[in-house]
XYZ file of C-alpha atoms in Angstrom:
600
model
C -7.176 12.441 -0.007
C -7.250 11.661 -3.743
C -10.509 12.337 -5.523
C -12.830 9.322 -5.597
C -12.656 7.686 -9.053
C -16.416 7.899 -9.610
C -16.470 11.607 -8.752
C -13.474 12.138 -11.035
C -15.036 10.153 -13.883
C -18.439 11.826 -13.668
C -16.820 15.267 -13.531
C -14.771 14.510 -16.645
C -17.867 13.194 -18.406
C -19.809 16.369 -17.590
C -16.858 18.525 -18.668
C -16.561 16.731 -22.005
C -20.305 16.707 -22.652
C -20.581 20.395 -21.779
C -17.528 21.632 -23.644
C -19.315 23.338 -26.580
C -21.964 24.963 -24.382
C -19.528 25.942 -21.616
C -17.041 27.419 -24.099
C -19.763 29.558 -25.628
C -20.973 30.623 -22.198
C -17.521 31.681 -20.976
C -16.923 33.587 -24.195
C -20.199 35.452 -23.713
C -19.331 36.245 -20.094
C -15.860 37.466 -21.111
C -17.418 39.858 -23.640
C -19.849 41.146 -21.011
C -16.998 41.931 -18.632
C -14.305 43.054 -21.014
C -14.936 46.785 -20.562
C -14.688 46.650 -16.766
C -17.348 47.796 -14.299
C -20.459 48.450 -16.365
C -21.569 51.412 -14.275
C -18.590 53.435 -15.476
C -20.004 53.432 -19.012
C -23.407 54.904 -18.157
C -24.081 58.469 -19.173
C -24.516 61.113 -16.490
C -28.246 61.085 -17.194
C -28.446 57.307 -16.876
C -26.658 57.452 -13.547
C -28.699 60.348 -12.217
C -31.885 58.342 -12.804
C -30.449 55.410 -10.868
C -29.198 57.432 -7.908
C -31.924 60.085 -7.656
C -33.651 58.648 -4.590
C -30.492 57.709 -2.686
C -29.287 59.671 0.298
C -25.702 58.809 -0.594
C -25.938 59.601 -4.294
C -22.706 61.606 -4.142
C -20.815 58.464 -3.124
C -21.944 56.719 -6.283
C -21.560 59.662 -8.633
C -18.135 60.865 -7.469
C -16.312 57.821 -6.032
C -15.409 54.273 -7.033
C -17.282 52.600 -4.209
C -18.978 49.335 -5.203
C -22.761 49.424 -5.497
C -24.609 46.263 -4.475
C -27.909 45.284 -6.061
C -30.343 43.599 -3.679
C -32.606 41.101 -5.465
C -35.249 40.157 -2.945
C -37.943 37.520 -2.788
C -39.502 39.115 0.283
C -43.138 38.659 1.094
C -44.706 38.095 4.469
C -46.951 35.238 3.354
C -43.984 32.844 3.285
C -42.686 32.251 6.784
C -39.218 31.602 5.338
C -39.131 34.964 3.587
C -40.841 37.148 6.174
C -37.492 37.957 7.887
C -36.300 39.542 4.643
C -38.561 42.530 5.330
C -35.830 44.158 7.410
C -32.843 42.977 5.375
C -32.595 45.919 2.914
C -32.003 48.468 5.683
C -29.515 46.141 7.356
C -27.750 45.554 4.045
C -27.525 49.281 3.311
C -25.955 49.923 6.729
C -23.568 47.003 6.314
C -22.603 48.190 2.841
C -21.766 51.654 4.186
C -19.622 50.103 6.892
C -17.812 48.107 4.206
C -17.173 51.167 2.040
C -19.964 50.398 -0.423
C -23.545 51.354 -1.210
C -26.597 49.179 -1.781
C -29.955 49.502 -3.507
C -32.915 47.191 -3.901
C -32.542 46.285 -7.566
C -35.854 44.484 -7.796
C -38.226 41.963 -6.343
C -39.063 38.480 -7.569
C -42.187 36.422 -6.859
C -42.101 33.780 -4.159
C -44.982 31.358 -3.950
C -45.428 28.857 -1.165
C -45.907 25.257 -2.227
C -47.241 24.530 1.245
C -50.179 26.854 0.535
C -50.818 25.648 -3.016
C -50.549 21.874 -2.399
C -53.489 20.148 -4.048
C -54.755 23.444 -5.489
C -54.765 24.866 -9.004
C -52.030 27.325 -8.039
C -49.597 24.406 -7.766
C -49.761 24.133 -11.558
C -47.938 27.471 -11.734
C -45.329 26.545 -9.160
C -42.579 24.978 -11.273
C -42.872 27.662 -13.931
C -42.485 30.343 -11.269
C -38.789 29.407 -11.258
C -38.434 30.789 -14.783
C -40.480 33.869 -13.879
C -38.080 34.475 -10.968
C -35.092 34.149 -13.295
C -36.686 36.629 -15.707
C -37.578 39.078 -12.931
C -34.065 38.891 -11.463
C -32.685 39.472 -14.943
C -34.775 42.614 -15.253
C -33.458 43.770 -11.872
C -29.844 43.309 -12.949
C -30.322 44.762 -16.435
C -29.722 48.359 -15.299
C -25.937 47.922 -15.314
C -25.475 49.925 -12.116
C -24.526 47.067 -9.793
C -21.059 45.745 -9.097
C -22.377 42.681 -7.249
C -25.740 41.098 -6.488
C -27.000 40.235 -3.022
C -29.683 37.565 -3.447
C -32.401 37.073 -0.849
C -34.172 33.776 -1.438
C -34.732 30.438 0.246
C -37.695 28.378 -0.876
C -38.462 25.862 -3.544
C -38.241 27.629 -6.915
C -36.759 30.887 -5.646
C -33.136 29.842 -5.154
C -32.961 27.949 -8.477
C -34.490 30.927 -10.296
C -32.040 33.327 -8.676
C -29.119 31.033 -9.522
C -30.231 30.873 -13.169
C -30.242 34.672 -13.277
C -26.922 34.952 -11.423
C -25.289 32.532 -13.868
C -26.730 34.437 -16.818
C -25.127 37.619 -15.437
C -22.054 35.535 -14.715
C -19.583 38.424 -14.984
C -21.148 39.921 -11.838
C -20.381 38.489 -8.368
C -23.347 37.313 -6.291
C -23.695 36.369 -2.636
C -26.772 34.525 -1.380
C -28.029 35.518 2.068
C -30.336 33.029 3.821
C -32.684 33.878 6.677
C -32.659 30.512 8.482
C -35.165 27.924 9.715
C -37.913 28.577 12.234
C -37.338 27.088 15.703
C -38.522 23.521 16.169
C -42.247 23.108 16.739
C -44.488 20.046 16.700
C -42.243 17.157 15.610
C -42.653 16.355 11.937
C -43.487 12.695 12.518
C -46.304 13.707 14.889
C -47.637 16.134 12.288
C -47.547 13.373 9.646
C -49.429 11.015 11.983
C -52.153 13.621 12.531
C -52.485 14.050 8.751
C -52.870 10.308 8.290
C -55.449 10.131 11.084
C -57.434 12.907 9.405
C -57.223 11.165 6.015
C -58.494 7.964 7.662
C -61.371 9.846 9.304
C -60.135 9.250 12.840
C -59.976 12.931 13.847
C -61.690 16.160 12.850
C -60.393 19.247 11.117
C -59.987 21.101 14.421
C -57.247 18.722 15.586
C -55.641 18.782 12.148
C -55.557 22.588 12.144
C -54.088 22.713 15.636
C -51.313 20.315 14.660
C -50.461 22.193 11.467
C -50.246 25.523 13.300
C -48.068 23.986 16.007
C -45.724 22.775 13.276
C -45.623 25.940 11.126
C -45.515 28.485 13.888
C -42.880 31.218 13.426
C -40.780 33.165 10.932
C -38.261 30.990 9.108
C -38.019 28.014 6.823
C -40.144 24.924 7.538
C -37.961 22.625 9.609
C -38.253 19.402 7.599
C -35.597 18.606 5.012
C -37.601 19.526 1.939
C -36.710 21.609 -1.080
C -36.155 24.895 0.761
C -33.581 23.489 3.164
C -32.009 21.392 0.413
C -31.531 24.668 -1.484
C -29.661 26.104 1.486
C -27.418 23.046 1.687
C -26.616 23.391 -2.017
C -25.689 27.055 -1.736
C -23.000 26.118 0.783
C -21.766 23.048 -1.101
C -21.616 25.118 -4.299
C -19.931 28.102 -2.647
C -22.553 30.840 -3.062
C -23.250 31.365 0.674
C -20.927 31.964 3.578
C -19.806 28.868 5.522
C -22.218 27.691 8.196
C -24.876 30.238 7.338
C -27.725 27.982 6.184
C -29.373 26.835 9.406
C -28.965 29.708 11.874
C -32.389 30.802 13.128
C -33.897 34.140 12.025
C -33.805 37.298 14.103
C -30.835 36.210 16.218
C -27.555 38.077 16.746
C -25.599 35.399 14.860
C -27.978 35.573 11.907
C -27.600 39.364 11.729
C -23.823 39.081 11.971
C -23.764 36.579 9.097
C -25.880 38.901 6.981
C -23.509 41.799 7.653
C -20.530 39.579 6.815
C -22.170 38.459 3.579
C -22.660 42.056 2.508
C -19.062 42.921 3.339
C -17.882 39.955 1.325
C -20.034 40.993 -1.655
C -18.314 44.398 -1.565
C -14.882 42.767 -1.466
C -15.297 40.484 -4.488
C -16.368 43.047 -7.077
C -14.179 44.015 -10.021
C -13.335 47.221 -8.148
C -11.238 45.316 -5.591
C -8.414 42.798 -5.607
C -10.494 39.647 -5.068
C -12.828 39.704 -8.071
C -14.956 36.540 -7.946
C -17.694 36.482 -10.591
C -20.404 33.835 -10.517
C -19.007 32.277 -13.691
C -15.787 31.434 -11.815
C -17.718 29.680 -9.029
C -20.337 27.742 -10.973
C -18.213 25.318 -12.970
C -18.662 21.561 -13.382
C -16.875 20.911 -10.064
C -19.339 23.088 -8.154
C -22.288 21.224 -9.644
C -20.741 17.843 -8.883
C -20.207 19.016 -5.294
C -23.878 19.966 -5.220
C -24.872 16.499 -6.440
C -22.705 14.921 -3.734
C -24.386 17.051 -1.068
C -27.815 16.087 -2.406
C -27.023 12.383 -2.131
C -25.219 12.500 1.214
C -28.137 14.286 2.872
C -31.053 12.557 1.128
C -32.219 15.889 -0.253
C -35.327 16.883 -2.158
C -36.196 15.242 -5.473
C -37.141 18.677 -6.794
C -33.441 19.438 -7.177
C -33.221 16.682 -9.781
C -35.206 19.120 -11.949
C -33.630 22.364 -10.752
C -29.944 21.416 -10.892
C -29.956 20.669 -14.651
C -31.712 23.999 -15.272
C -29.234 25.896 -13.102
C -26.345 24.121 -14.793
C -27.600 24.934 -18.293
C -27.595 28.627 -17.357
C -23.865 28.240 -16.614
C -23.172 26.352 -19.848
C -23.095 22.903 -18.227
C -25.131 19.831 -19.201
C -26.189 17.458 -16.427
C -27.868 14.119 -17.073
C -29.844 11.781 -14.828
C -27.029 9.262 -15.209
C -24.747 11.723 -13.386
C -27.164 11.790 -10.446
C -27.380 8.004 -10.432
C -23.647 7.334 -10.618
C -22.839 9.830 -7.874
C -25.591 8.372 -5.702
C -23.955 4.948 -6.014
C -20.627 6.336 -4.778
C -21.791 8.682 -1.995
C -22.986 7.339 1.367
C -26.159 8.574 3.049
C -24.851 10.365 6.139
C -27.890 12.257 7.449
C -31.311 11.307 8.762
C -33.505 14.392 8.707
C -37.282 14.249 8.313
C -38.767 12.764 6.142
C -35.742 10.441 6.128
C -35.664 10.356 9.942
C -37.216 11.963 12.999
C -34.845 14.933 13.367
C -35.443 18.369 11.863
C -32.845 20.748 10.420
C -32.278 22.441 13.789
C -31.345 19.067 15.280
C -29.155 18.361 12.233
C -27.373 21.689 12.641
C -26.814 21.059 16.357
C -25.406 17.584 15.625
C -22.615 19.067 13.516
C -24.483 20.139 10.424
C -22.979 20.968 7.075
C -19.523 21.732 8.443
C -19.102 18.185 9.755
C -20.651 16.710 6.616
C -18.413 18.649 4.216
C -15.325 17.808 6.277
C -16.124 14.096 6.164
C -16.823 14.132 2.430
C -13.594 16.007 1.739
C -11.618 13.464 3.772
C -13.255 10.653 1.792
C -12.307 12.267 -1.523
C -15.956 12.701 -2.462
C -15.862 16.464 -3.002
C -13.759 18.710 -5.203
C -11.675 20.728 -2.707
C -10.091 23.074 -5.254
C -13.059 25.290 -6.033
C -13.668 29.020 -5.823
C -16.370 30.263 -3.470
C -17.699 33.584 -2.267
C -15.658 32.994 0.897
C -12.406 32.454 -1.001
C -10.393 29.609 -2.497
C -11.080 26.046 -1.404
C -14.082 24.170 -0.050
C -12.266 23.430 3.209
C -13.406 26.863 4.378
C -16.883 25.328 4.649
C -15.858 22.950 7.421
C -15.646 25.928 9.789
C -18.429 27.058 12.106
C -19.497 30.688 12.630
C -19.498 31.972 16.209
C -19.979 35.273 18.002
C -17.168 36.140 20.401
C -17.798 39.328 22.392
C -20.122 40.525 19.659
C -17.663 39.874 16.809
C -18.237 37.228 14.146
C -15.510 34.651 13.733
C -15.188 31.166 12.273
C -13.833 28.359 14.413
C -12.901 24.796 13.609
C -16.062 22.764 13.094
C -16.883 19.575 14.962
C -14.643 16.643 14.133
C -17.261 14.108 15.124
C -21.020 13.855 15.081
C -22.723 15.047 18.231
C -25.695 12.748 17.565
C -25.114 9.641 15.452
C -28.850 9.034 15.132
C -28.957 12.152 12.940
C -25.499 12.511 11.415
C -22.834 9.907 10.814
C -19.303 9.880 9.405
C -18.668 8.800 5.837
C -17.010 5.601 7.101
C -20.096 4.572 9.109
C -23.112 5.933 7.201
C -26.795 5.137 7.419
C -26.557 3.581 3.961
C -23.706 2.881 1.571
C -25.363 4.769 -1.277
C -27.089 8.111 -1.605
C -30.677 9.095 -1.064
C -31.863 9.353 -4.687
C -31.921 6.628 -7.328
C -32.635 6.720 -11.042
C -35.109 4.222 -12.474
C -35.117 3.256 -16.141
C -37.198 0.812 -18.145
C -39.941 0.563 -20.728
C -41.963 3.164 -18.812
C -39.188 5.743 -19.251
C -36.729 7.293 -16.813
C -37.725 8.394 -13.322
C -36.287 9.110 -9.885
C -37.135 7.778 -6.442
C -36.190 9.101 -3.016
C -35.214 5.721 -1.627
C -33.726 7.121 1.581
C -37.191 7.801 2.962
C -38.624 4.387 2.065
C -38.339 1.207 4.129
C -36.058 -1.355 2.445
C -38.874 -3.891 2.208
C -40.738 -1.432 -0.035
C -37.877 -0.807 -2.451
C -39.397 -3.386 -4.814
C -43.117 -3.297 -5.584
C -44.766 -5.469 -8.238
C -48.520 -5.027 -8.519
C -51.437 -4.264 -10.807
C -51.848 -0.671 -11.933
C -54.713 1.702 -11.306
C -54.461 4.550 -13.793
C -55.692 8.077 -13.069
C -55.485 11.404 -14.879
C -56.155 13.535 -11.811
C -55.047 13.398 -8.188
C -58.576 14.126 -7.001
C -59.731 10.922 -8.684
C -57.199 9.015 -6.571
C -58.628 10.587 -3.424
C -62.173 9.694 -4.510
C -61.167 6.072 -5.111
C -59.584 5.976 -1.662
C -62.701 7.386 -0.020
C -64.774 4.765 -1.876
C -62.613 1.984 -0.430
C -61.355 0.811 -3.819
C -57.748 0.123 -2.770
C -57.803 -3.272 -1.075
C -55.046 -5.138 -2.918
C -51.428 -4.302 -3.620
C -51.509 -1.491 -6.177
C -49.296 0.685 -8.340
C -51.155 4.004 -8.425
C -50.370 5.718 -11.736
C -51.160 9.426 -12.021
C -50.279 10.554 -15.532
C -50.660 13.729 -17.594
C -49.023 15.616 -14.736
C -45.866 16.722 -16.556
C -44.828 20.265 -17.519
C -46.434 20.106 -20.976
C -49.717 18.781 -19.535
C -50.428 20.979 -16.534
C -47.178 22.523 -15.300
C -46.035 19.468 -13.311
C -47.627 20.079 -9.890
C -46.442 18.370 -6.748
C -48.787 15.564 -5.702
C -47.859 15.744 -2.033
C -51.495 15.718 -0.946
C -51.607 12.042 -1.986
C -48.980 11.125 0.614
C -51.338 10.866 3.626
C -53.844 8.549 1.929
C -51.171 6.322 0.398
C -49.480 6.178 3.813
C -52.771 4.998 5.316
C -52.847 2.152 2.791
C -49.305 1.129 3.736
C -50.304 1.143 7.398
C -53.214 -1.144 6.511
C -50.804 -3.657 5.003
C -51.475 -2.814 1.365
C -48.245 -2.651 -0.639
C -48.699 0.502 -2.665
C -46.467 2.713 -4.811
C -46.944 5.820 -6.916
C -45.802 6.238 -10.514
C -46.237 9.664 -12.067
C -44.850 12.142 -14.549
C -45.585 14.795 -11.923
C -43.596 15.817 -8.859
C -43.745 15.011 -5.179
C -42.872 17.450 -2.442
C -39.406 17.441 -0.959
C -41.227 16.554 2.259
C -42.734 13.374 0.840
C -41.718 10.352 2.790
C -42.415 6.684 3.203
C -44.444 5.921 0.066
C -42.284 4.493 -2.745
C -42.783 6.938 -5.605
C -41.330 6.826 -9.112
C -41.659 10.460 -10.103
C -40.637 12.774 -12.960
C -41.297 9.932 -15.426
C -39.918 11.094 -18.761
C -40.966 11.329 -21.564
C -44.220 12.559 -20.069
C -47.606 11.177 -21.102
C -48.674 14.421 -22.770
C -45.910 14.038 -25.368
C -46.791 10.399 -26.058
C -44.472 8.951 -23.414
C -44.812 5.296 -22.338
C -47.079 6.117 -19.387
C -49.756 6.948 -21.973
C -49.827 3.256 -22.988
C -50.615 1.907 -19.516
C -54.037 0.416 -18.742
C -55.843 -0.505 -15.537
C -54.762 -3.966 -14.458
C -51.340 -3.921 -16.122
C -48.644 -5.614 -14.073
C -46.001 -3.021 -13.194
C -42.689 -3.488 -11.375
C -40.875 -0.687 -9.553
C -37.439 -1.900 -8.465
C -35.333 0.683 -6.638
C -32.629 -1.947 -6.001
C -31.963 -2.710 -9.669
C -33.074 0.752 -10.775
C -35.875 -0.350 -13.088
C -39.438 0.723 -13.873
C -41.349 -1.541 -16.247
C -44.744 -2.641 -17.450
C -44.591 -6.448 -17.639
C -47.404 -6.921 -20.168
C -46.170 -8.595 -23.407
C -48.115 -6.313 -25.762
C -47.122 -3.070 -24.028
C -44.685 -1.742 -26.631
C -47.174 -2.246 -29.479
C -49.988 -0.223 -27.926
C -51.044 3.217 -29.119
C -50.716 5.936 -26.463
C -53.953 7.385 -25.153
C -54.645 11.098 -25.173
C -56.345 13.110 -22.473
C -58.586 16.144 -22.481
C -56.305 18.771 -20.970
C -58.537 21.761 -21.680
C -59.393 22.106 -18.008
C -55.736 22.871 -17.288
C -55.755 25.930 -19.511
C -57.772 28.455 -17.549
C -58.464 29.761 -14.070
C -56.179 31.104 -11.340
C -53.684 32.436 -13.852
C -53.254 29.272 -15.917
C -53.993 31.338 -19.032
C -50.845 33.391 -18.455
C -48.675 30.274 -18.553
C -49.936 28.738 -21.798
C -46.638 29.464 -23.571
C -44.738 27.804 -20.710
C -46.789 24.605 -21.013
C -46.379 24.594 -24.792
C -42.616 25.029 -24.824
C -41.281 23.493 -21.589
C -38.170 21.381 -21.993
C -38.305 17.707 -20.994
C -38.143 17.270 -17.248
C -34.801 15.440 -17.361
C -33.378 18.600 -18.947
C -34.827 20.829 -16.240
C -38.339 21.517 -17.603
C -37.227 25.075 -18.309
C -38.354 27.797 -20.656
C -35.557 30.338 -20.318
C -32.620 27.878 -20.362
């Protein structure tokens, strides 16, 4: 199948736009790799320090075996990352079996947005991505590793690890997931309990019971939020083994995939015949494939921030227009909560990423001619991993959906266009996750209520102040203002208003969780209010129109453009719970449509 003209055109546009940056990046990577394996140039003393604690130090000192650096985001506070506790020993054994060695190169932080929602810690969340990239860079700076094995899953962790992997682009890297927890309380039932609690219909005891029945075991949360969108991207972009994203933790198949990932990392180093550095994988085609996957699955809006940052680390410039144009060409093929009732386990059982990638390749919506950690060509990712008599093999993936309420072919999708839309108007540029919103709510025109704090929105709700159709504006929530926290804790109360018949939408320069659902939300508004962006000129009572059909976001007041922007007292965002440590991040963060980064 010939490449779809929109995919071809957007790829060419990205390639042309990125040419100066990408050329400089590839030149830098070539210089870093021109003297061969870096470990060979360490002095005997340097090497002795690195190998001193290893049982197999003689293998490293006297042979040409590849040495794998494990960069781990393990902690046992995140359910998704708790399985990583036992991975280093497994990786070391697998490396030995593959004729290699492995060491833990370093750890990176991994915070849980589910824990910090609505709390001050959420103001550090987005910036933790750059901390992860820095920490992974420190881990890889020792020059003793022939490939990286990256252990990360959740929201900022995978993007931070990718930024570091691209920066060390002369070194191969394989990402090893740990998989989603088994299905628990259905996500729609959990959401209903949250709304009932917000409306005062039930007590905290029933809310706590529902939450613990939903988040109940090791593994990734089962809704299709940022963590699981990350896993999808790592397959679409060729940094994970085919079919490895959504296999449950602590199962024989999961262990076999981990072993296979380690063996593959050993095979693709410069010491072998299949050298595959990260710089050869992460080109403009890989990022376009990632954008296609994001749209086809209705993935998390957080990736609209992370993908430009990851791309910049690889010398590639993405723009919101690229997201928008690809969304218009790519059909929505999956319904996974919050876009539907299914969770990722149901999605995987229905045919999962293998079916999806196969359909998109047949429709000409993906670049097939890419390099991946599994080898040449994205068609490898249509296969499905299986255990046959204890041995891992890949078999032909499903040719049809096994549940068309969850997964549909490209020719008969849930919607003709993708899950994310760009909005642009006199309020700036924003994104909306339209796939989760009922069509009748794709256009909202109403008077604005303007807030500078999400707690003030909750107080107004509790006081019964939302009785008419309303555009709730929460501004001064961008990276320069307070680190751009997710405002997911507003979802239950705004959902209650929708259920009461009030047409309500959210407009903010902050973020919403990848799990946010049915409330129409124009998020990531840029330029942000703290830098004098248009949101700073809004007033209570202004007529605002959010139109996800036409892709517009406007204040309809005739004097709007002539107003002076208001300022806000942001001093309260500067201290407490570690905010002080991130002052330089707030002061120097890039605009959100460029990734809101510090290090790229």
